[in-house]
mmCIF file of C-alpha atoms in Angstrom:
data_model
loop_
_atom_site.group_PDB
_atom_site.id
_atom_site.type_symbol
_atom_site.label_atom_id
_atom_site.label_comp_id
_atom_site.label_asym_id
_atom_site.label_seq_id
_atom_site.Cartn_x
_atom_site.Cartn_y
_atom_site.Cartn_z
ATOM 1 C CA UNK A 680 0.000 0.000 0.000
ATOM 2 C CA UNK A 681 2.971 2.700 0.838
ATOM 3 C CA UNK A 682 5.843 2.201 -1.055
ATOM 4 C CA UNK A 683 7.954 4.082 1.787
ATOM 5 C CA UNK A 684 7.417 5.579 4.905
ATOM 6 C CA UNK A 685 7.329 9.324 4.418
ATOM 7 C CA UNK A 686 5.058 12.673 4.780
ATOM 8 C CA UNK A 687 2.236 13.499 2.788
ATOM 9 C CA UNK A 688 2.492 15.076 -0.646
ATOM 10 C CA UNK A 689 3.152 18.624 -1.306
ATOM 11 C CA UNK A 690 0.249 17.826 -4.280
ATOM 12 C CA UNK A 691 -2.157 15.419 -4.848
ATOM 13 C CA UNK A 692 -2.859 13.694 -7.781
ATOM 14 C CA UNK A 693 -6.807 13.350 -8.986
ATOM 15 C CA UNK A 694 -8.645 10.533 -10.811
ATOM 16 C CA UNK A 695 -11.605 10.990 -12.199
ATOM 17 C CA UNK A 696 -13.136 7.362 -12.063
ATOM 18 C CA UNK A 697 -17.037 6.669 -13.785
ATOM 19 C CA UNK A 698 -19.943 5.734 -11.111
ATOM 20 C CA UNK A 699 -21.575 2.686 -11.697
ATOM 21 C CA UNK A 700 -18.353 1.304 -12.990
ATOM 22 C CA UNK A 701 -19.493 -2.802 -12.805
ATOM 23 C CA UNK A 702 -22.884 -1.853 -14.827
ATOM 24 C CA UNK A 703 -20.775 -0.554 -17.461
ATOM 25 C CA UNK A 704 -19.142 -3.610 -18.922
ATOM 26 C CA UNK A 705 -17.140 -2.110 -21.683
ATOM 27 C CA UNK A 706 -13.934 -1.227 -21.333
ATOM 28 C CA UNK A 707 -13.225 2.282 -20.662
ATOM 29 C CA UNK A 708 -10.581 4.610 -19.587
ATOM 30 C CA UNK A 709 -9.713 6.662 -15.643
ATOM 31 C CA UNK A 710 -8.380 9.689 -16.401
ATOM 32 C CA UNK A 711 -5.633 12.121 -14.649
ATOM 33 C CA UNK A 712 -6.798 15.606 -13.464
ATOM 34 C CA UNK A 713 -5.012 16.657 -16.914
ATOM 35 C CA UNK A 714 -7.467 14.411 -19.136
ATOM 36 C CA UNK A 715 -4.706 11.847 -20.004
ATOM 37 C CA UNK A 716 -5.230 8.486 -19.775
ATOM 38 C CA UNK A 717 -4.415 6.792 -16.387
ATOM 39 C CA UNK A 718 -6.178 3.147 -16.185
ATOM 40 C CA UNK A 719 -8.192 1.188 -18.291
ATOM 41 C CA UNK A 720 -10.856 -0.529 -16.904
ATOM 42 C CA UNK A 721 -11.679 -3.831 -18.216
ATOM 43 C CA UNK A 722 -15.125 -5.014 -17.425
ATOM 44 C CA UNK A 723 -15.660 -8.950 -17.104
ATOM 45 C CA UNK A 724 -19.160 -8.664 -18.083
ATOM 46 C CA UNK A 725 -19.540 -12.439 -19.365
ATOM 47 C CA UNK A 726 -18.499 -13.950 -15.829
ATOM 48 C CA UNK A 727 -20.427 -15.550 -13.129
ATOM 49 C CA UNK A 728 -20.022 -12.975 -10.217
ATOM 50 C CA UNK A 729 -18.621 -8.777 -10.730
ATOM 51 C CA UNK A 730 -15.222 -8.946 -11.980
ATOM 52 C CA UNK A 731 -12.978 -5.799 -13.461
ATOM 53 C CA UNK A 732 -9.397 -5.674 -14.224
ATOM 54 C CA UNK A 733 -7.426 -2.005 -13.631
ATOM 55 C CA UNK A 734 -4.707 -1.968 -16.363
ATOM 56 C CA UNK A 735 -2.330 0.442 -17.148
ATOM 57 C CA UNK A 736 -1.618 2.461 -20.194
ATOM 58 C CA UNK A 737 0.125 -0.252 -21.542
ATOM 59 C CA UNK A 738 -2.265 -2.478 -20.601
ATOM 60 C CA UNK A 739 -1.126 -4.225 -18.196
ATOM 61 C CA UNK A 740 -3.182 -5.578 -15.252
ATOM 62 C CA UNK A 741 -2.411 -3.883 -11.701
ATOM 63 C CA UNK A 742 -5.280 -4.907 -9.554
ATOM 64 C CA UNK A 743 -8.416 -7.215 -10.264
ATOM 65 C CA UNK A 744 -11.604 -6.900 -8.326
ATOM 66 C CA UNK A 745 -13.818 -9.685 -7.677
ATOM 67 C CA UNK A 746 -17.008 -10.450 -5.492
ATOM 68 C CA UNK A 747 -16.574 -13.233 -3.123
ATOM 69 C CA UNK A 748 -18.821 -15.752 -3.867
ATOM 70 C CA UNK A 749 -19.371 -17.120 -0.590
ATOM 71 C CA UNK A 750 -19.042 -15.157 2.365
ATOM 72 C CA UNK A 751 -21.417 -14.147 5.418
ATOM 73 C CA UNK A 752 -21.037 -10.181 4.624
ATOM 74 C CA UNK A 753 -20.506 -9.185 1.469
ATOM 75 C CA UNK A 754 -16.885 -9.208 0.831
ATOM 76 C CA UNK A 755 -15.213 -7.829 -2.063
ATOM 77 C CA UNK A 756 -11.125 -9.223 -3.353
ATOM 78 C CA UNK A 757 -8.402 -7.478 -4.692
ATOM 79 C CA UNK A 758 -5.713 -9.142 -6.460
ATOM 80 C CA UNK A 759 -2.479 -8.341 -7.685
ATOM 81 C CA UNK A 760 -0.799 -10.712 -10.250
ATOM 82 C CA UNK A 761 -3.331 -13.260 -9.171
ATOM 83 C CA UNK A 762 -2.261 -13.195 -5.523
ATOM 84 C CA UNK A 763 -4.897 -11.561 -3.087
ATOM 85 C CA UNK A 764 -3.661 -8.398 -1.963
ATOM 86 C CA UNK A 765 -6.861 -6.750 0.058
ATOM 87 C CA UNK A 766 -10.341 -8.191 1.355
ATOM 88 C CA UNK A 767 -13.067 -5.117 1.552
ATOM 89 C CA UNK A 768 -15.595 -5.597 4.376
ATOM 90 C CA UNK A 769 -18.403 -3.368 6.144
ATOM 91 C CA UNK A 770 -17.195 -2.152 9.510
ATOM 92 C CA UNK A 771 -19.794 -0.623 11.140
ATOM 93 C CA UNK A 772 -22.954 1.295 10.600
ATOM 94 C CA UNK A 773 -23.787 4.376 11.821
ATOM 95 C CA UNK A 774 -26.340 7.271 10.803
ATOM 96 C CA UNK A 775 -24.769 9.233 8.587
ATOM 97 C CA UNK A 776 -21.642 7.879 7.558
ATOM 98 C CA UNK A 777 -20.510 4.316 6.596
ATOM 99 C CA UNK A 778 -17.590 2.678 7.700
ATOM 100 C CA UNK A 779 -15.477 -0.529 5.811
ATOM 101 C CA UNK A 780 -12.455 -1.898 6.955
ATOM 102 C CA UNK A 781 -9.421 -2.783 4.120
ATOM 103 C CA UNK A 782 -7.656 -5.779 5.382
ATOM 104 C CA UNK A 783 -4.488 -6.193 3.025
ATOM 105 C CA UNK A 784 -2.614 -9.471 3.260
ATOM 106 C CA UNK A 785 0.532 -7.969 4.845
ATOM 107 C CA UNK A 786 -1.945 -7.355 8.049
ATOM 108 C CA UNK A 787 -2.355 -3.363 7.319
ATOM 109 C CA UNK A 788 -5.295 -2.349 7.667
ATOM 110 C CA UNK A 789 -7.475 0.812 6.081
ATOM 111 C CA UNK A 790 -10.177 2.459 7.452
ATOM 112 C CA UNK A 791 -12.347 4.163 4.681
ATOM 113 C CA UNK A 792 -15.689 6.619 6.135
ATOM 114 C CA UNK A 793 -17.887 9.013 5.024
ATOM 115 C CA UNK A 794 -21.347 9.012 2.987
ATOM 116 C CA UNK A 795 -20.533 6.794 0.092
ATOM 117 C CA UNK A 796 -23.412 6.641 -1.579
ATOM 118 C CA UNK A 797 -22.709 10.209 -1.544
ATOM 119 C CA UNK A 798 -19.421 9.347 -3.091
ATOM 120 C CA UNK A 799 -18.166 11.982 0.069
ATOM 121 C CA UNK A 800 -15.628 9.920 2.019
ATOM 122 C CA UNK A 801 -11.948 9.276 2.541
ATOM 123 C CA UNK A 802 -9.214 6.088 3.013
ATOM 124 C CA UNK A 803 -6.660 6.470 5.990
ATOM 125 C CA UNK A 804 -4.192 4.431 7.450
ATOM 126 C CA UNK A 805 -4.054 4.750 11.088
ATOM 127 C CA UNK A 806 -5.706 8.268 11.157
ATOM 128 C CA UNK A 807 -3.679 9.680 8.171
ATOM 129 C CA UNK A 808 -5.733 10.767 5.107
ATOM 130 C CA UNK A 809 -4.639 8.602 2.010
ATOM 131 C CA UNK A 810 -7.267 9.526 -0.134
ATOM 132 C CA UNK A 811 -10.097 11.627 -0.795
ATOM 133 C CA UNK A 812 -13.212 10.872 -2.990
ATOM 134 C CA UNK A 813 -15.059 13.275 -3.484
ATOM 135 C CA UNK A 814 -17.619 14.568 -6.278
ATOM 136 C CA UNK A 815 -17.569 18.280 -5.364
ATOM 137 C CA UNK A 816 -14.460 19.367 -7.153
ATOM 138 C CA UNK A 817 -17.113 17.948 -10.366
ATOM 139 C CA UNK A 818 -19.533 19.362 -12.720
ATOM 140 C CA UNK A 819 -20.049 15.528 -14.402
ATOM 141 C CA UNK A 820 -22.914 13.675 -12.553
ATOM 142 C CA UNK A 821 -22.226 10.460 -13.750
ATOM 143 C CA UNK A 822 -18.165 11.001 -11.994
ATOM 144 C CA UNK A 823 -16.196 11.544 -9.062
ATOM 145 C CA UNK A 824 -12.690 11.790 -8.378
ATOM 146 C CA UNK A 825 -10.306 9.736 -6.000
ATOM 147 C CA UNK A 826 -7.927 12.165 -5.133
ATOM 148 C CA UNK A 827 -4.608 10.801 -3.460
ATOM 149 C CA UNK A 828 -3.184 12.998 -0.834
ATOM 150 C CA UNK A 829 0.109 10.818 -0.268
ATOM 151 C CA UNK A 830 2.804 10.505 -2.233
ATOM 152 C CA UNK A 831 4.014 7.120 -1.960
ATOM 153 C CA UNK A 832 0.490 5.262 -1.659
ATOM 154 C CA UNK A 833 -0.761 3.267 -4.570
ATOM 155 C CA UNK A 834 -3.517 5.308 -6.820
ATOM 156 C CA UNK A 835 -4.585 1.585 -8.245
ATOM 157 C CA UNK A 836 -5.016 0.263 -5.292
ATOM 158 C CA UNK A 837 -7.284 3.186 -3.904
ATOM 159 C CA UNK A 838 -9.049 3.417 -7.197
ATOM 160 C CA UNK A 839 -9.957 -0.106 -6.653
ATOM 161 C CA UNK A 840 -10.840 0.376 -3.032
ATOM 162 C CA UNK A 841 -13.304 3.482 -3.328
ATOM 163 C CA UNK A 842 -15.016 1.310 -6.101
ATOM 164 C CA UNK A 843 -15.396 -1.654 -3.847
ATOM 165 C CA UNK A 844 -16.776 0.457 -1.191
ATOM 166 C CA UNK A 845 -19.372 2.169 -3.616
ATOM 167 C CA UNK A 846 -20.186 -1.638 -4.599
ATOM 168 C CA UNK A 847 -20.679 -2.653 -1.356
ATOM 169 C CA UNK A 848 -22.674 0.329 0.162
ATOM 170 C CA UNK A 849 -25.238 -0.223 -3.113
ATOM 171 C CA UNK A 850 -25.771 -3.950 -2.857
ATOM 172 C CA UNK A 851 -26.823 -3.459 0.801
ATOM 173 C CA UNK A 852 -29.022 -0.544 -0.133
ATOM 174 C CA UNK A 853 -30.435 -3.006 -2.443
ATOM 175 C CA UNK A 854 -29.110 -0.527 -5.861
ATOM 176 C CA UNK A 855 -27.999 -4.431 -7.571
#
């Protein structure tokens, strides 16, 4: 998740990421704050249970997302080169803001709150802010941006876990 211990960015860097991104099933592109292209996201749409695949500009795959199958709360994988890398898991659930809990396999662990469905919330590792996702800094309805505060965590993996999240918050408000 960090590359190296360090302080937080002088910048950020913004991605602005679709909404609804497993209803989509084509492939499409995550763009920088600049419009460039940043990931491609490739939508399993003929498998059994949600899949995507994050890929580079190269096209290369960096993370893939996957509903687990069989699990008492819904549960949602990363992988990384077809390891797992992160489980995604509700928290707790309060009034007005939602809480999941990032377990990655090294044992660190993520806490990610705020109103999701509001796509208003953030990712920090033991109280530091990570990321911010936010649709405010937007004038597209249909987008929202993650943007990552530190400089040596891993915009992939933070792209994958505010769309997990999203996922997550929807299927237990019923939005399938």
């Amino acid at each position: 998740m960090l590359q190296s211990p360090g302080e937080s960015a002088p910048h950020s860097r913004k991605y602005l990421v679709r909404d609804r991104i497993f209803g989509i099933g084509d492939d499409y592109w995550i763009e920088d704050e600049h419009g460039r292209h940043a990931f491609l996201v490739d939508g399993k749409a003929l498998r059994l249970r949600e899949t995507f695949e994050l890929k580079d500009p190269e096209r290369r795959v960096l993370i893939t997302i996957r509903k687990k199958m069989l699990s008492l709360r819904d549960t949602m994988a990363i992988e990384r080169d077809d390891k797992p890398l992160a489980r995604i898991k509700r928290k707790r659930l309060s009034l007005l803001r939602n809480h999941y809990r990032v377990e990655l396999v090294d044992g660190t662990e993520l806490d990610v709150s705020g109103k999701i469905l509001d796509r208003e919330f953030a990712v920090e590792y033991e109280g530091e802010l990570l990321a911010e996702i936010s649709r405010r800094w937007l004038t597209v309805r249909d987008t929202y941006a993650v943007n990552v505060v530190r400089e040596d965590a891993d915009p992939a993996l933070l792209i994958a876990v505010a769309v997990c999240v999203i996922r997550l918050a929807e299927r237990e408000r019923g939005e399938d």
